PDB file of C-alpha atoms in Angstrom:
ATOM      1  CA  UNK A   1    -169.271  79.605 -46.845  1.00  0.00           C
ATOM      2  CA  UNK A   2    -166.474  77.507 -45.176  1.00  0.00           C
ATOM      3  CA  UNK A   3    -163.842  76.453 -47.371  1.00  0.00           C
ATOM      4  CA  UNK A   4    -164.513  78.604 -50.414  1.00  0.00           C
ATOM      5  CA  UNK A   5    -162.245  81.186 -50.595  1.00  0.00           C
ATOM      6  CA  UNK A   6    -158.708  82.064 -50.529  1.00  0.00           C
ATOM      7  CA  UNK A   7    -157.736  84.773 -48.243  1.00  0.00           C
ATOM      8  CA  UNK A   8    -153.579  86.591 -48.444  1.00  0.00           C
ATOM      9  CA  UNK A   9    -152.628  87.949 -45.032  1.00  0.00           C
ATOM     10  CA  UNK A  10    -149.934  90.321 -45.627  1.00  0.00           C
ATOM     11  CA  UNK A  11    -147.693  91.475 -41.961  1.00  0.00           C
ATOM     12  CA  UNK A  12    -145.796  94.691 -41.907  1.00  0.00           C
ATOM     13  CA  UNK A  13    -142.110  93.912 -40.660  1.00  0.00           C
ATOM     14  CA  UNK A  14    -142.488  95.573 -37.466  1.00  0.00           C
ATOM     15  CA  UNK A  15    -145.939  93.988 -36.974  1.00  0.00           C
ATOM     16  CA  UNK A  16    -147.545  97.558 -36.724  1.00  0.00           C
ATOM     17  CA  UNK A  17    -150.189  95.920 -39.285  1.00  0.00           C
ATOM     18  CA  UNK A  18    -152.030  93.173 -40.598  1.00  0.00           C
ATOM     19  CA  UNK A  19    -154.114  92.951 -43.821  1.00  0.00           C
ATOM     20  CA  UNK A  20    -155.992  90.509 -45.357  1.00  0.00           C
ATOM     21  CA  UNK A  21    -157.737  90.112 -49.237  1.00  0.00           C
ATOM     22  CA  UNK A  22    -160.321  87.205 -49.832  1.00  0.00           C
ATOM     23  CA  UNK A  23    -161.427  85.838 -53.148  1.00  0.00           C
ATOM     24  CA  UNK A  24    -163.955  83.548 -53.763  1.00  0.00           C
ATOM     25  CA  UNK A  25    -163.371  80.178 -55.279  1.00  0.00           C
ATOM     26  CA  UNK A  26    -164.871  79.849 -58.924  1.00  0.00           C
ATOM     27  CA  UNK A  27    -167.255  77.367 -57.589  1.00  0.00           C
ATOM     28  CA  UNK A  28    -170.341  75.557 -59.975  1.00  0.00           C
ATOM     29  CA  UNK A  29    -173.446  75.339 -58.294  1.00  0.00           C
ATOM     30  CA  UNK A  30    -172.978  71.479 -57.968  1.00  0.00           C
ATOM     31  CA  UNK A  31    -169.393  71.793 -56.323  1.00  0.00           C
ATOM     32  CA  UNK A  32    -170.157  74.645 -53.708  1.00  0.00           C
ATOM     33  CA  UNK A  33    -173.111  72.097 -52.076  1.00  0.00           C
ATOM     34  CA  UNK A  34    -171.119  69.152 -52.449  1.00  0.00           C
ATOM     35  CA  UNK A  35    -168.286  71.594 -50.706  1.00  0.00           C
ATOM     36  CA  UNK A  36    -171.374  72.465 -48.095  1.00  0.00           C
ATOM     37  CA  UNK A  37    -172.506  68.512 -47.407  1.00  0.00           C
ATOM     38  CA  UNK A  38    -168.683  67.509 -47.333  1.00  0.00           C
ATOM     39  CA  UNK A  39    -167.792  70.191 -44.928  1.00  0.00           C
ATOM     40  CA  UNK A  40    -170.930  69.338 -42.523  1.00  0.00           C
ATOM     41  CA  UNK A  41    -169.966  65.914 -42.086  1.00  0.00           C
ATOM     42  CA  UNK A  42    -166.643  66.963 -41.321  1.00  0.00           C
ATOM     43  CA  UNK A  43    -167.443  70.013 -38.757  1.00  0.00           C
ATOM     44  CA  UNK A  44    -169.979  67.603 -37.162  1.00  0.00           C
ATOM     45  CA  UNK A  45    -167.415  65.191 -36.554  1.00  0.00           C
ATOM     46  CA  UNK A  46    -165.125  67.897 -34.906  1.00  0.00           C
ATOM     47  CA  UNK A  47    -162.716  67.688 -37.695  1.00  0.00           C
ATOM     48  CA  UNK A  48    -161.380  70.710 -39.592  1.00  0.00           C
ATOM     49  CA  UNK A  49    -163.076  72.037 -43.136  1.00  0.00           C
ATOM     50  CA  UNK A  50    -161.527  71.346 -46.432  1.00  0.00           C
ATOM     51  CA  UNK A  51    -161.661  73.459 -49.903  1.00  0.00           C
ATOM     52  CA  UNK A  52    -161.848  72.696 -53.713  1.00  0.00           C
ATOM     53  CA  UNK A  53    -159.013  72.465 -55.585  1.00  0.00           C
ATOM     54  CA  UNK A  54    -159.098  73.638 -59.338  1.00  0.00           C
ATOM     55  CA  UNK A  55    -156.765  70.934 -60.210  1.00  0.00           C
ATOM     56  CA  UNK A  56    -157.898  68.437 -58.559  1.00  0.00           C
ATOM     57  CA  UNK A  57    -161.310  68.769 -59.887  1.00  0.00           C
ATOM     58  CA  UNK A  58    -159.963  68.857 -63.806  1.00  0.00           C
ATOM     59  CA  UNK A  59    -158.327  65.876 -63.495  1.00  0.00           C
ATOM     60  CA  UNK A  60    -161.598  64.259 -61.560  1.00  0.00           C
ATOM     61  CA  UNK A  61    -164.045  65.642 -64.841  1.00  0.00           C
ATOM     62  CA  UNK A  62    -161.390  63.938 -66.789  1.00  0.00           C
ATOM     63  CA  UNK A  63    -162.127  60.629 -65.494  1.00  0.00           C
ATOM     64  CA  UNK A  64    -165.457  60.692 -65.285  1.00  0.00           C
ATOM     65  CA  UNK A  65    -165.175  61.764 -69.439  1.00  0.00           C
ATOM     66  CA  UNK A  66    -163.322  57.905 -69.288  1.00  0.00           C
ATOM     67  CA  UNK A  67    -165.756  56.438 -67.476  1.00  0.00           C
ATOM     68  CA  UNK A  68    -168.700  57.359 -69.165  1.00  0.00           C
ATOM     69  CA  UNK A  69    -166.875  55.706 -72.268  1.00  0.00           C
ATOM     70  CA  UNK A  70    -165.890  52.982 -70.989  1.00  0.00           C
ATOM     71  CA  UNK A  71    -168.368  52.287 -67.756  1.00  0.00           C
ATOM     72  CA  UNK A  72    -167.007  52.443 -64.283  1.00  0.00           C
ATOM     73  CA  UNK A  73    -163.509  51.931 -63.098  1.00  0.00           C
ATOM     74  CA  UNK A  74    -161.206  52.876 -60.779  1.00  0.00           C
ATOM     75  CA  UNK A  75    -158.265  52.116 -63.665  1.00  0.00           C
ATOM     76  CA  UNK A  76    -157.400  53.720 -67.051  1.00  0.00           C
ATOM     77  CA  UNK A  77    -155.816  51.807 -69.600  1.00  0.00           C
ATOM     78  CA  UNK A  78    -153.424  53.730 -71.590  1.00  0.00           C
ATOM     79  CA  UNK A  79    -154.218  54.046 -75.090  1.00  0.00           C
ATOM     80  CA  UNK A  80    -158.148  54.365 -74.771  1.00  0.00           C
ATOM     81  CA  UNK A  81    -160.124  56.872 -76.101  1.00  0.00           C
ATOM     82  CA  UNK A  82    -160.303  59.482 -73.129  1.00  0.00           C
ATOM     83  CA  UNK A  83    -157.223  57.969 -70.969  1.00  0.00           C
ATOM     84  CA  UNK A  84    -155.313  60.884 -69.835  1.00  0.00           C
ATOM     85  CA  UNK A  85    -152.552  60.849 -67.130  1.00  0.00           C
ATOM     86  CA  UNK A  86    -153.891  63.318 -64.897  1.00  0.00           C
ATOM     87  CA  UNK A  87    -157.469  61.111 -64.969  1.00  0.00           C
ATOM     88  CA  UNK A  88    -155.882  57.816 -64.817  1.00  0.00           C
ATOM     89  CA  UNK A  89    -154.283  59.501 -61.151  1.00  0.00           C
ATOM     90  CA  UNK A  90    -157.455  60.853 -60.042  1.00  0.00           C
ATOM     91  CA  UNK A  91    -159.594  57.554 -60.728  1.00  0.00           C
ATOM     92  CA  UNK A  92    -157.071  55.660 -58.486  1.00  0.00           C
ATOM     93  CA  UNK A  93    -157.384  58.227 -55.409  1.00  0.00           C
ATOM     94  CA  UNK A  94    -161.167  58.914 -55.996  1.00  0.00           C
ATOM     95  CA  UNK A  95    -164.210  57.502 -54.544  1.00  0.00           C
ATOM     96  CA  UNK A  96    -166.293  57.080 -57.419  1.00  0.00           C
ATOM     97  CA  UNK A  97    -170.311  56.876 -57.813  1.00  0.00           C
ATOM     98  CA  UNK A  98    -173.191  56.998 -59.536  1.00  0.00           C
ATOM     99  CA  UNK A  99    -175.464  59.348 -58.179  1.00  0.00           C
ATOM    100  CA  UNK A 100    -174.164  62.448 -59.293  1.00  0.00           C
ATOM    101  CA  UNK A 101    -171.675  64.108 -57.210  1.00  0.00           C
ATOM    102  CA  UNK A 102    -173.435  65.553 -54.516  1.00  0.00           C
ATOM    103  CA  UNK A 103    -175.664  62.223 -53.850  1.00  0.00           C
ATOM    104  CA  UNK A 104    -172.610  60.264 -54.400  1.00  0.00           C
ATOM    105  CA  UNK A 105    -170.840  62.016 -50.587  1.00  0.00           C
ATOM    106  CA  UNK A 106    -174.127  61.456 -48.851  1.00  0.00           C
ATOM    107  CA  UNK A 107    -173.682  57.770 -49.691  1.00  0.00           C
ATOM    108  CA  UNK A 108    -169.893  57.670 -49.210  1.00  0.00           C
ATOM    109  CA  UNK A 109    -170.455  58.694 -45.584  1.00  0.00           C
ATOM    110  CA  UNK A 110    -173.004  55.742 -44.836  1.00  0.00           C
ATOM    111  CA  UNK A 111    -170.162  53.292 -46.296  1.00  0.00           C
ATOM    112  CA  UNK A 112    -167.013  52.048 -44.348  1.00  0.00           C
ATOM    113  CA  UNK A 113    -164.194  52.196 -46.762  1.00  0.00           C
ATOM    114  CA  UNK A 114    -165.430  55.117 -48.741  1.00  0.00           C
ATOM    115  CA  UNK A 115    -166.377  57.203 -45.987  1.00  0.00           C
ATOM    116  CA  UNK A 116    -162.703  57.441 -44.766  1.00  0.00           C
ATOM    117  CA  UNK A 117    -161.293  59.860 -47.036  1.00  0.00           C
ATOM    118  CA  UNK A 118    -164.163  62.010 -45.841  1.00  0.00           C
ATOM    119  CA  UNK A 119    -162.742  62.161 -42.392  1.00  0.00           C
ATOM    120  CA  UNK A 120    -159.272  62.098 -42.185  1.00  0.00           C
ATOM    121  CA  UNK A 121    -157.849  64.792 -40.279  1.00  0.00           C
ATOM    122  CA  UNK A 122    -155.146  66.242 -42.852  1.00  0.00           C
ATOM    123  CA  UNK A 123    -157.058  66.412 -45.363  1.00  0.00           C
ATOM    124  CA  UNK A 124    -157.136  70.477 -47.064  1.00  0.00           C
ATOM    125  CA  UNK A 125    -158.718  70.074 -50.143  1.00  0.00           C
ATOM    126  CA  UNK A 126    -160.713  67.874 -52.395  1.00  0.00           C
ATOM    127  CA  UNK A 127    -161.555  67.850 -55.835  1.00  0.00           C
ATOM    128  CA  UNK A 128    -164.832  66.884 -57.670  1.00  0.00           C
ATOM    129  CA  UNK A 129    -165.973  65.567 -61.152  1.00  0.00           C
ATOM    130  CA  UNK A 130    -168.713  64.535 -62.696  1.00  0.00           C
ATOM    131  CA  UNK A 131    -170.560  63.562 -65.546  1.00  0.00           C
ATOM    132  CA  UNK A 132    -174.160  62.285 -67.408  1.00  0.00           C
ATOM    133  CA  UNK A 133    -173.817  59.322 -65.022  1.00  0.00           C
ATOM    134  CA  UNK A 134    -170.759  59.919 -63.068  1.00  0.00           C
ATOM    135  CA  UNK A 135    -168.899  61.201 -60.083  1.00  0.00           C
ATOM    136  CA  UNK A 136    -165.234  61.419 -58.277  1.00  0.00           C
ATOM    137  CA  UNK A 137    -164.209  62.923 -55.607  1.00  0.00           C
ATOM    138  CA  UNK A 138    -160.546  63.021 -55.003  1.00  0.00           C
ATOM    139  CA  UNK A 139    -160.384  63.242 -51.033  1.00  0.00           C
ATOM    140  CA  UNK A 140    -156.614  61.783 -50.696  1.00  0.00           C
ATOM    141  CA  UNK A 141    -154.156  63.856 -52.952  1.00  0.00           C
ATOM    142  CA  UNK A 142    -154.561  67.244 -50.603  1.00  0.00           C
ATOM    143  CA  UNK A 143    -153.356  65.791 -46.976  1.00  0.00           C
ATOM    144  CA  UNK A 144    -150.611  66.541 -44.939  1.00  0.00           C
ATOM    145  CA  UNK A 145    -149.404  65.197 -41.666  1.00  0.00           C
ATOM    146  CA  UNK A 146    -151.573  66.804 -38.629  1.00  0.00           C
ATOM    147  CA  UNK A 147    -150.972  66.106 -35.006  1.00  0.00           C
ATOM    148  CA  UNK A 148    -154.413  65.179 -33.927  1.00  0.00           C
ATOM    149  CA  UNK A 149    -155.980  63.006 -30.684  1.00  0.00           C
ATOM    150  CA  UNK A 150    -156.533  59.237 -32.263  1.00  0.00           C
ATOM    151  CA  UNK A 151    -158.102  57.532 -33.252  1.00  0.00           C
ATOM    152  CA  UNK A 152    -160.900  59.537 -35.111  1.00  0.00           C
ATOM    153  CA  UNK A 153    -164.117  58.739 -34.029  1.00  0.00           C
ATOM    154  CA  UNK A 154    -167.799  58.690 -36.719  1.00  0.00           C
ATOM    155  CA  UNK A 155    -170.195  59.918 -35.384  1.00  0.00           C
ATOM    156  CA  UNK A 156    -168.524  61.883 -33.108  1.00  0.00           C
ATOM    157  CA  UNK A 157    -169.509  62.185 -29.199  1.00  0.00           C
ATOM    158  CA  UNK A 158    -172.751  64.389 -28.808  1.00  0.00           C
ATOM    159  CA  UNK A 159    -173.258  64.527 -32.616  1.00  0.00           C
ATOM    160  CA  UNK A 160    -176.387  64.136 -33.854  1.00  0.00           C
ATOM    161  CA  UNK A 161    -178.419  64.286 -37.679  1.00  0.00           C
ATOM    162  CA  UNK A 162    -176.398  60.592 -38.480  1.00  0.00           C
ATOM    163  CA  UNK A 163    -178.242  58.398 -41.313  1.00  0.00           C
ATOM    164  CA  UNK A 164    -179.970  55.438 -40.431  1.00  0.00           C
ATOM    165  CA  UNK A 165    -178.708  52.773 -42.885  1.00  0.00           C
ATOM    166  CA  UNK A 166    -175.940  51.671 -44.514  1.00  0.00           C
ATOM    167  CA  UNK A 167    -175.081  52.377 -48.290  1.00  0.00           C
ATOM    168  CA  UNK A 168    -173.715  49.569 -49.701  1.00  0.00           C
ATOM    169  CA  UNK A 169    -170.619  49.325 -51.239  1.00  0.00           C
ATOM    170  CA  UNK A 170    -167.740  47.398 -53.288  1.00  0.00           C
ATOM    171  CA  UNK A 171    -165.983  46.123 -51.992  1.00  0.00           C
ATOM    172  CA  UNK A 172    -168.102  44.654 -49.008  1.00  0.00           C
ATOM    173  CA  UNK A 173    -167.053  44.883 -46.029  1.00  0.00           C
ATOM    174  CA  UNK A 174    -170.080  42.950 -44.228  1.00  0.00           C
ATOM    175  CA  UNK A 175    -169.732  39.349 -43.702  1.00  0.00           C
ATOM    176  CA  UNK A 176    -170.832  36.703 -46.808  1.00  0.00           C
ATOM    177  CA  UNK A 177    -174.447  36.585 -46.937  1.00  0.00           C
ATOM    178  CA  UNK A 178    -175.416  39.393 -44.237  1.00  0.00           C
ATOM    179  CA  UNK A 179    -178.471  41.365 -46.021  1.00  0.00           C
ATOM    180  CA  UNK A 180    -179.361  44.811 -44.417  1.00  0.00           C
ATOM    181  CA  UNK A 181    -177.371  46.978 -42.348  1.00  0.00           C
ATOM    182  CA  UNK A 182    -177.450  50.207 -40.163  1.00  0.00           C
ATOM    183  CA  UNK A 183    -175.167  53.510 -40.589  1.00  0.00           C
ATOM    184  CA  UNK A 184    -171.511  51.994 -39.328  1.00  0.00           C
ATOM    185  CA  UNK A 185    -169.563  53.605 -36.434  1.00  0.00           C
ATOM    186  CA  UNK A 186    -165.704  53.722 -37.114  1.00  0.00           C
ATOM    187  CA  UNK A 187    -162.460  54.461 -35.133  1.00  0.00           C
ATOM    188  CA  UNK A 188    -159.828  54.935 -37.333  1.00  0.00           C
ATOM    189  CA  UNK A 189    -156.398  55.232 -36.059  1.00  0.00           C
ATOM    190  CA  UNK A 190    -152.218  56.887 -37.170  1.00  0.00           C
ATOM    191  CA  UNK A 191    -150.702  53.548 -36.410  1.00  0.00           C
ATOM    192  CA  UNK A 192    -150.038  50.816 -33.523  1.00  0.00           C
ATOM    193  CA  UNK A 193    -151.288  47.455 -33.664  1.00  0.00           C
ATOM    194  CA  UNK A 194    -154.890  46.967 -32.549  1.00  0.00           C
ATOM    195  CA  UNK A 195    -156.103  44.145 -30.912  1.00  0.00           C
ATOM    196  CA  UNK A 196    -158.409  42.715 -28.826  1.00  0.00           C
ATOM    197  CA  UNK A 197    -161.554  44.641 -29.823  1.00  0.00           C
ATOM    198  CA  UNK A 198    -164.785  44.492 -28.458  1.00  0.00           C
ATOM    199  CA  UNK A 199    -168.146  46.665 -29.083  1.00  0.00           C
ATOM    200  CA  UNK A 200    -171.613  47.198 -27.657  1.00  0.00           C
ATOM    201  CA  UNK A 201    -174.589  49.332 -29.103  1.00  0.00           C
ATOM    202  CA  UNK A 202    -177.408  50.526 -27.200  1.00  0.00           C
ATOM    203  CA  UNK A 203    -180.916  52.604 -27.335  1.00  0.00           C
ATOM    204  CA  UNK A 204    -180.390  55.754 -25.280  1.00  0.00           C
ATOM    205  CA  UNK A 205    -178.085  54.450 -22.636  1.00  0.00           C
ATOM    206  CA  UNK A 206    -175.934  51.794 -21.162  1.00  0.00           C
ATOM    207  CA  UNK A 207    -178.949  50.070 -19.555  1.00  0.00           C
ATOM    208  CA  UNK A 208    -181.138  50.728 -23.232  1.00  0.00           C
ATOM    209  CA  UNK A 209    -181.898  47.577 -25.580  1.00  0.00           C
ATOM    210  CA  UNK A 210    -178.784  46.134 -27.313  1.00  0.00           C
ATOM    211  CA  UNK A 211    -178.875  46.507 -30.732  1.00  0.00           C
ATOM    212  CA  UNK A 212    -176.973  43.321 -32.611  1.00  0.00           C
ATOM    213  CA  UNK A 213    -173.679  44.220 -34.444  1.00  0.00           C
ATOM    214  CA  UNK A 214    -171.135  42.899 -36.983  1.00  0.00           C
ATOM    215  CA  UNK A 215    -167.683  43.708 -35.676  1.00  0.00           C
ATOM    216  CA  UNK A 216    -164.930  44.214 -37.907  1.00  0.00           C
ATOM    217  CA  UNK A 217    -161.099  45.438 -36.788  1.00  0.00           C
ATOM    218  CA  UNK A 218    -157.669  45.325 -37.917  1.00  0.00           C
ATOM    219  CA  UNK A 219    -156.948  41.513 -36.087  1.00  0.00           C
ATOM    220  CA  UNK A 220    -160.816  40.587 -37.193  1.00  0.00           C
ATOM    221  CA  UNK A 221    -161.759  41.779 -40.545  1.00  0.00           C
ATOM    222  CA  UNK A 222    -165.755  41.198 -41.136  1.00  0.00           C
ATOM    223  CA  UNK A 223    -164.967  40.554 -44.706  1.00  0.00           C
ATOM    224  CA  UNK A 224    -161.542  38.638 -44.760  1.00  0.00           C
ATOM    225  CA  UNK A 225    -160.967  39.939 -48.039  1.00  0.00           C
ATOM    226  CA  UNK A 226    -160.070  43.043 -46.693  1.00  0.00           C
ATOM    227  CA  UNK A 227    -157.139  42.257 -44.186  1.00  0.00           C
ATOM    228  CA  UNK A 228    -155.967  45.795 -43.585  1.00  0.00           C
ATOM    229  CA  UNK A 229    -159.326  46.725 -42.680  1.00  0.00           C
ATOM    230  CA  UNK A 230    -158.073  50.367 -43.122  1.00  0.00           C
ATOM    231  CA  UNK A 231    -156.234  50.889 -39.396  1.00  0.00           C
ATOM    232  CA  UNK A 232    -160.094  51.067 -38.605  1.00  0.00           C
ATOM    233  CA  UNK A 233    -162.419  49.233 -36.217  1.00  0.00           C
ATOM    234  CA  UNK A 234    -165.818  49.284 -37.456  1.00  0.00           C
ATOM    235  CA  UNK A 235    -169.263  48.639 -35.897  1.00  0.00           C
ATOM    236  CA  UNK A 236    -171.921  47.967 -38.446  1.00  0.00           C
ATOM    237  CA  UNK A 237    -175.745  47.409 -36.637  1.00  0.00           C
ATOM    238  CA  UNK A 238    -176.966  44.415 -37.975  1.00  0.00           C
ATOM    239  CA  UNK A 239    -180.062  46.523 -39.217  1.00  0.00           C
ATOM    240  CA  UNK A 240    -181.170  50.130 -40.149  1.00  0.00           C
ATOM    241  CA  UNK A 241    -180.702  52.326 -37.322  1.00  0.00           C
ATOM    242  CA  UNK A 242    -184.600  54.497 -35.881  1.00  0.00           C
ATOM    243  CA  UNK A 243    -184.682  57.718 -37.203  1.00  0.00           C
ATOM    244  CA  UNK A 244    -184.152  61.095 -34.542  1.00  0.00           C
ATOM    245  CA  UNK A 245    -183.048  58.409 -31.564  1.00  0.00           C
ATOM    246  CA  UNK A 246    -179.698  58.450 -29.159  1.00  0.00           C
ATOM    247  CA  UNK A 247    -177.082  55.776 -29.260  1.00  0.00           C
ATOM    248  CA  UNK A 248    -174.598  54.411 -26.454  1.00  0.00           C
ATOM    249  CA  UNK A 249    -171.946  53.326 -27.938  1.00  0.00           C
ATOM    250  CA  UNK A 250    -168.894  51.170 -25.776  1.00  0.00           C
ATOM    251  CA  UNK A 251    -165.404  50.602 -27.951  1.00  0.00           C
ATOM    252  CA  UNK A 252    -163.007  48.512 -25.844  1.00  0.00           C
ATOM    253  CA  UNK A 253    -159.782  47.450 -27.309  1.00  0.00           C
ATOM    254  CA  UNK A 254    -155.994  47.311 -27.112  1.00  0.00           C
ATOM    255  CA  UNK A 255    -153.199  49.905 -28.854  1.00  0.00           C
ATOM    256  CA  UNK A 256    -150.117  48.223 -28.667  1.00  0.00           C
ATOM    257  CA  UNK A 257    -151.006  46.527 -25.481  1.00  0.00           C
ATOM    258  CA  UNK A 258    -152.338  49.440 -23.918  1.00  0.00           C
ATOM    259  CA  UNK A 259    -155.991  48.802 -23.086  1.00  0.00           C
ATOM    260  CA  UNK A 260    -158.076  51.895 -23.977  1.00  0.00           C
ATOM    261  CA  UNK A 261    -162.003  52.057 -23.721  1.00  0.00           C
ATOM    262  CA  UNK A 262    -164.571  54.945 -25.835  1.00  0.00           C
ATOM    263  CA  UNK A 263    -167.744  55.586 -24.360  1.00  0.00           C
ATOM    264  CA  UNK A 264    -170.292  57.663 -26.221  1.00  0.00           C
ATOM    265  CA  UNK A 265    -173.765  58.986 -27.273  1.00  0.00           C
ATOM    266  CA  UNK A 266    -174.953  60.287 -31.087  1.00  0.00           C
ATOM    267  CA  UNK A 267    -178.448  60.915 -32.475  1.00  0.00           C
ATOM    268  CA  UNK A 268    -179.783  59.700 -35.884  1.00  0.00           C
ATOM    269  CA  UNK A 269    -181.572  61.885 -38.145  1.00  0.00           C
ATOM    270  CA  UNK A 270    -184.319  61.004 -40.855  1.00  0.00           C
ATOM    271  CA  UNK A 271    -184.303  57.810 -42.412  1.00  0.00           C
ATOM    272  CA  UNK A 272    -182.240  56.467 -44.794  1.00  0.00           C
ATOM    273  CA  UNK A 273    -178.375  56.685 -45.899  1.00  0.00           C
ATOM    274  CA  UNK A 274    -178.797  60.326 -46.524  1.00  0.00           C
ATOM    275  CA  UNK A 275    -177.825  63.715 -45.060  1.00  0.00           C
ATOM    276  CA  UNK A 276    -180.090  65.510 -42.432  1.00  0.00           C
ATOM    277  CA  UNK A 277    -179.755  68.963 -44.659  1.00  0.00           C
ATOM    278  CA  UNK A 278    -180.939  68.566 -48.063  1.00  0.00           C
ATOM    279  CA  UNK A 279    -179.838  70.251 -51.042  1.00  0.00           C
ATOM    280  CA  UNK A 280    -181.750  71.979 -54.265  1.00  0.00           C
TER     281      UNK A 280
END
């Protein structure tokens, strides 16, 4: 299975030999399919596959331990029963849930904000708690700096097995009073200013039915609370996506000036804000 377990090349000094010893990660059942859904969405998305880290995930079950004594939060407050520096540090990097942890990254990935700690490029490992009614998963701690072609695109070109609708979240990122939504397409980008966006969604091709959006960038923020908008420009259908269809997708915008344009296709897979490959 991708991403769980270490291997130690060893090269002789002259280079007349190369070895190599892999262990397996001591994996739960609950982390090695989270590691499984996480790294799907990932390979799908052409991006490279992460693995657990042991510390990581200690520090995660810690904070869920807080949580479930004190409901959720992002925040420890010193002092509490179950506040522990290591946990107070993983609450503030983790996406957090409610749905266990393995539910929890299928709905992450339907989300805007909490789907893009899922995809960044340099990210190497990830750790994962959870509890009776609980779950972190610390996708920011283990990144490093990797030379990659921006900005990085979800769902990828040619992808296909996408959910269908989007899982809310908090903070909101669709406009005030907008009820129902579909799964959101994001470009995410290293830097630059971006301006001047513009989107178009379509059934099957560029001549298919349009499918209304809610466009949110950088310059344009759908939910103005959220100025940053995360470097990201995100297209969010105004309405579930169909199940096992193909998209056309236009991005126009500028980088730094420089007009750019993204055309692409990706196919849905079975209803609802979940994974196409279900786990027991």
């Amino acid at each position: 299975m991708i991403g769980a377990s270490e291997y130690a090349w060893k090269v002789e000094a002259d280079g007349s030999a190369v070895s190599y010893r892999r262990d397996p990660l001591p994996l739960n059942d609950g982390q090695r399919k989270l590691l499984i859904q996480f790294n799907q969405w990932r390979l799908m998305n052409g991006l490279p596959a992460v693995t657990i880290d042991q510390e990581l995930c200690d520090a995660c079950m810690k904070h869920c331990d807080y949580m479930e004594r004190h409901g959720m939060t992002h925040e420890q407050e010193a002092g509490k029963e179950g506040y522990t520096p290591e946990g107070a540090e993983a609450g503030r990097r983790s996406c957090l849930g409610e749905e266990g942890p393995i539910e929890s990254v299928h709905l992450f990935y339907s989300t805007f904000y909490h789907r893009l700690p899922l995809v960044h490029p340099g990210t190497k490992a990830i750790g994962v708690g959870s509890s009776v009614r609980y779950a972190a998963v610390d996708g920011l701690t283990r990144r490093d700096h990797r030379e990659w072609v921006w900005p990085v695109i979800v769902p990828a070109p040619n992808s296909f097995g996408h959910p269908t609708h989007f899982a809310h979240e908090a903070p909101d990122p669709l406009p005030e009073g907008a009820e129902g939504a579909g799964f959101p397409i994001t470009l995410t980008f290293d830097g630059g200013a971006v301006t001047d966006a513009f989107a178009e969604l379509r059934l099957n091709n560029e001549k298919g039915r349009e499918v209304p959006t809610f466009l949110s960038s950088p310059e344009r923020p759908a939910n103005a609370k959220r100025p940053d908008n995360r470097a990201t420009i995100c297209v969010i259908p105004r309405g579930p996506l169909a199940p096992l269809k193909t998209y056309w997708v236009r991005v126009r915008y500028r980088l730094d000036g420089e007009e750019r344009e993204h055309v692409w296709r990706f196919n849905t897979g079975r209803p609802g804000p979940r994974s196409v490959l279900r786990m027991r």
